[in-house]
XYZ file of N, CA and C in Angstrom:
273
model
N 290.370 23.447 107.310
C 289.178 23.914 107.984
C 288.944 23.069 109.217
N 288.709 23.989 110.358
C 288.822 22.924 111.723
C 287.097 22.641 112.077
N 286.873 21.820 112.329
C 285.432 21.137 112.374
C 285.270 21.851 114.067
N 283.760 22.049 114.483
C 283.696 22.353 115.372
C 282.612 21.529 116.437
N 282.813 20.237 115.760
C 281.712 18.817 116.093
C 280.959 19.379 117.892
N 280.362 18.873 117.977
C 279.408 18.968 119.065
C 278.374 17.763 119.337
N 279.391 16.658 119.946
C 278.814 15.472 120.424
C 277.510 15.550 120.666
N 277.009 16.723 121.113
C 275.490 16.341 122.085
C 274.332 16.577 120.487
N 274.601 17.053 119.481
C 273.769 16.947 118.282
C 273.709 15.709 117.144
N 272.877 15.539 117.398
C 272.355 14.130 116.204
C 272.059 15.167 114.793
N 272.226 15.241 113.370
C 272.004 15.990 112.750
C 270.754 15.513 111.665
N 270.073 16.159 111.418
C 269.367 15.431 110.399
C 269.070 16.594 108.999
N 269.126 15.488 107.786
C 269.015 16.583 106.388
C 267.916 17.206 106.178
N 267.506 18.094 105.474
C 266.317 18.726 105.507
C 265.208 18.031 104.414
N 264.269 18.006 104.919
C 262.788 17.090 104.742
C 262.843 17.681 103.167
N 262.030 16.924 102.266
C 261.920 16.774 101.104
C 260.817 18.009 100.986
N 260.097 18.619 101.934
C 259.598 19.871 102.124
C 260.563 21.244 102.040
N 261.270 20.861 103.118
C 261.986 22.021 103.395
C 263.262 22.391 102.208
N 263.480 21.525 101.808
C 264.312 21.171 100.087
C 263.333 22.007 98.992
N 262.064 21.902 99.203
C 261.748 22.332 97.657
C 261.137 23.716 98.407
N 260.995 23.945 99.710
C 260.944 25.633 99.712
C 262.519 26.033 99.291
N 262.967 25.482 100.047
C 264.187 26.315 99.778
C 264.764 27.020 98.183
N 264.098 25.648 97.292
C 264.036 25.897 95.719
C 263.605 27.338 95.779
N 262.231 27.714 96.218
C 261.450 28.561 96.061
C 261.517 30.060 96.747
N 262.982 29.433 97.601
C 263.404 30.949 97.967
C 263.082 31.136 99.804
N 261.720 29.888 99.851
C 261.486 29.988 101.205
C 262.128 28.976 102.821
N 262.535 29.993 103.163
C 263.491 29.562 104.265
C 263.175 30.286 105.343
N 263.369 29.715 106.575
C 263.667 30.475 107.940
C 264.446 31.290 108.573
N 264.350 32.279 108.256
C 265.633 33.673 108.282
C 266.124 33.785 109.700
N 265.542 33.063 110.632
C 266.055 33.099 111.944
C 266.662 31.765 112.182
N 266.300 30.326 111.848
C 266.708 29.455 112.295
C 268.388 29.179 112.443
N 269.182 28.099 112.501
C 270.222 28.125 112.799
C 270.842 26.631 111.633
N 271.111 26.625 110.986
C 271.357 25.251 110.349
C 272.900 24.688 110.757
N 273.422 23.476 110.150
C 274.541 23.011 110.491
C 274.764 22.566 109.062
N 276.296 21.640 108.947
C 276.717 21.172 108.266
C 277.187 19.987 108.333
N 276.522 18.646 107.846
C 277.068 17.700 108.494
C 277.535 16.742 107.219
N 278.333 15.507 108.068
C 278.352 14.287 106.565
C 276.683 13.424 106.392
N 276.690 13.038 105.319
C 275.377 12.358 105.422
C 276.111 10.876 105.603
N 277.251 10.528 105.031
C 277.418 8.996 105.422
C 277.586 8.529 106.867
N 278.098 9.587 107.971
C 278.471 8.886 108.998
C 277.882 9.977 110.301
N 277.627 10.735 110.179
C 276.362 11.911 110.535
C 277.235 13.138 111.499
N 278.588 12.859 111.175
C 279.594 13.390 111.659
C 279.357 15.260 111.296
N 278.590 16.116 112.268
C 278.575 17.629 112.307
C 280.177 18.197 112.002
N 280.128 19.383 110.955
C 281.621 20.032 110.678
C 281.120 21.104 111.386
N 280.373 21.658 111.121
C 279.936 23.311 111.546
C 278.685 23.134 111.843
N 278.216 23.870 112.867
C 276.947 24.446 113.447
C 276.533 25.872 113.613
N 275.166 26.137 113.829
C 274.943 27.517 114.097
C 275.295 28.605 112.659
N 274.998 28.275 111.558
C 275.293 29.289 110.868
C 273.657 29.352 110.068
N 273.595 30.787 109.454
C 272.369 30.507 108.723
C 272.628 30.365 107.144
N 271.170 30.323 106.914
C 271.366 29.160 105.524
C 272.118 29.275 104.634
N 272.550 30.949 104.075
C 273.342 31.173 102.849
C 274.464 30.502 103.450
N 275.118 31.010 104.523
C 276.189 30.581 104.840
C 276.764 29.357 105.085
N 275.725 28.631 105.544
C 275.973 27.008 105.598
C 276.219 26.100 103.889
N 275.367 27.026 102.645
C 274.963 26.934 101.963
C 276.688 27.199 101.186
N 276.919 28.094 101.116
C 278.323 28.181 101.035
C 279.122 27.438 101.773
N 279.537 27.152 102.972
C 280.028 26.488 103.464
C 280.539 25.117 102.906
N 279.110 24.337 102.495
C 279.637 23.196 101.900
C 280.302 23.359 101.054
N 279.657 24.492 99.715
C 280.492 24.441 98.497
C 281.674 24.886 98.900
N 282.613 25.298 99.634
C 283.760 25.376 100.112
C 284.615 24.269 100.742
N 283.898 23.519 101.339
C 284.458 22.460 101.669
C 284.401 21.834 100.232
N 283.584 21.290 99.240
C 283.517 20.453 98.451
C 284.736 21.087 97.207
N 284.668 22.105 96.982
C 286.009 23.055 96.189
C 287.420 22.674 96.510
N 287.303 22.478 97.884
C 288.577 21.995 98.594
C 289.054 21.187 98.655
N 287.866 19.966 98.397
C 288.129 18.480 98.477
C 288.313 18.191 99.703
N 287.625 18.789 100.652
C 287.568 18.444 102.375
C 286.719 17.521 102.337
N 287.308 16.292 102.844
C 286.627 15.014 103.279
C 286.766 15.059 104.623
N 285.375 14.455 105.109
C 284.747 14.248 106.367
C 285.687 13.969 107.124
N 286.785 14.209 108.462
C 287.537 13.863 108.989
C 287.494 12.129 109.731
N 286.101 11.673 110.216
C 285.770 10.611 110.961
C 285.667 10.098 109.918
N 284.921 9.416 108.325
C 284.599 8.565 107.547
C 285.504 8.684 106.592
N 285.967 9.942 106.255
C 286.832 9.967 104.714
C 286.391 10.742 103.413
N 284.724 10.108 103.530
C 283.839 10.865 102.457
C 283.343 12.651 102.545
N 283.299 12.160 101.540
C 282.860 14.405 100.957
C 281.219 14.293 100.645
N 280.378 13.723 101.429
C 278.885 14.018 101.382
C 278.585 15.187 102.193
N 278.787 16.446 102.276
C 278.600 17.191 102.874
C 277.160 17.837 102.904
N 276.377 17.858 103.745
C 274.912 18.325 103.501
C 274.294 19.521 104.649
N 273.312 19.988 104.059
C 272.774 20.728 104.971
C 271.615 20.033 105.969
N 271.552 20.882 107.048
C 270.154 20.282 107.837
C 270.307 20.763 109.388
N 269.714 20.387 110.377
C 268.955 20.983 112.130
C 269.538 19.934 112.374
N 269.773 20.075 113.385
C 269.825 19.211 114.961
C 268.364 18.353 114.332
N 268.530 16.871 114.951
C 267.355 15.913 115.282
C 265.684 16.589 115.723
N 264.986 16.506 115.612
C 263.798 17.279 116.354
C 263.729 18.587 116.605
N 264.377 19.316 115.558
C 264.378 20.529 115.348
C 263.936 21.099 114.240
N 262.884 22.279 114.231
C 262.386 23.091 112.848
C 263.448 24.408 112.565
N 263.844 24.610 113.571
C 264.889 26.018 113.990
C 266.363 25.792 113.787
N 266.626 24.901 114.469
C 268.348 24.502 114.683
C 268.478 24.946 116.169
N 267.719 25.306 116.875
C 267.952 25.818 117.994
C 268.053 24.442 118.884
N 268.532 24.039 119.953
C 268.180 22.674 120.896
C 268.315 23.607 122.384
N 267.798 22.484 123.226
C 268.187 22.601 124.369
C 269.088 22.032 125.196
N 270.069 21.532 125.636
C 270.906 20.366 126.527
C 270.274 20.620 127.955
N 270.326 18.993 128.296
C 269.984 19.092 129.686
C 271.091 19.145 130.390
């Protein structure tokens, strides 16, 4: 699986809020999520929405795809830094 990293995103996991909607089914049907490592904050995939990101990992983790930059298989969901959407802007 070829990673499609994007230097200009800092990634961050989703808030201990947005974790227990998600329990509950509630999510942002428009936003954009990513897939990143949590040990070294290294983005695999961006821009997908949630089922799919959601799958995503468990595909990588089935595979035993470790993080290319650290080694480790912490694969997690979550936005771009300062994002509710996943959407950013670059200057």
């Amino acid at each position: 699986m070829d990673s499609v990293t994007n230097k200009n995103i800092t990634p961050r996991g989703l808030s201990y809020e947005e974790k227990e909607n998600r329990k509950k089914g509630i999510y942002d049907s428009f936003a954009n999520y990513l897939v990143f490592c949590q040990k070294c904050k290294h983005v695999q995939k961006s821009n997908m929405y949630i089922m799919r990101a959601e799958a995503y990992i468990d595909e990588l983790n089935e595979r035993s795809i470790v993080c290319p930059k650290c080694g480790e298989a912490q694969w997690t969901l979550g936005y771009p830094l300062n994002s509710l959407t996943g959407f950013v802007k670059f200057d």
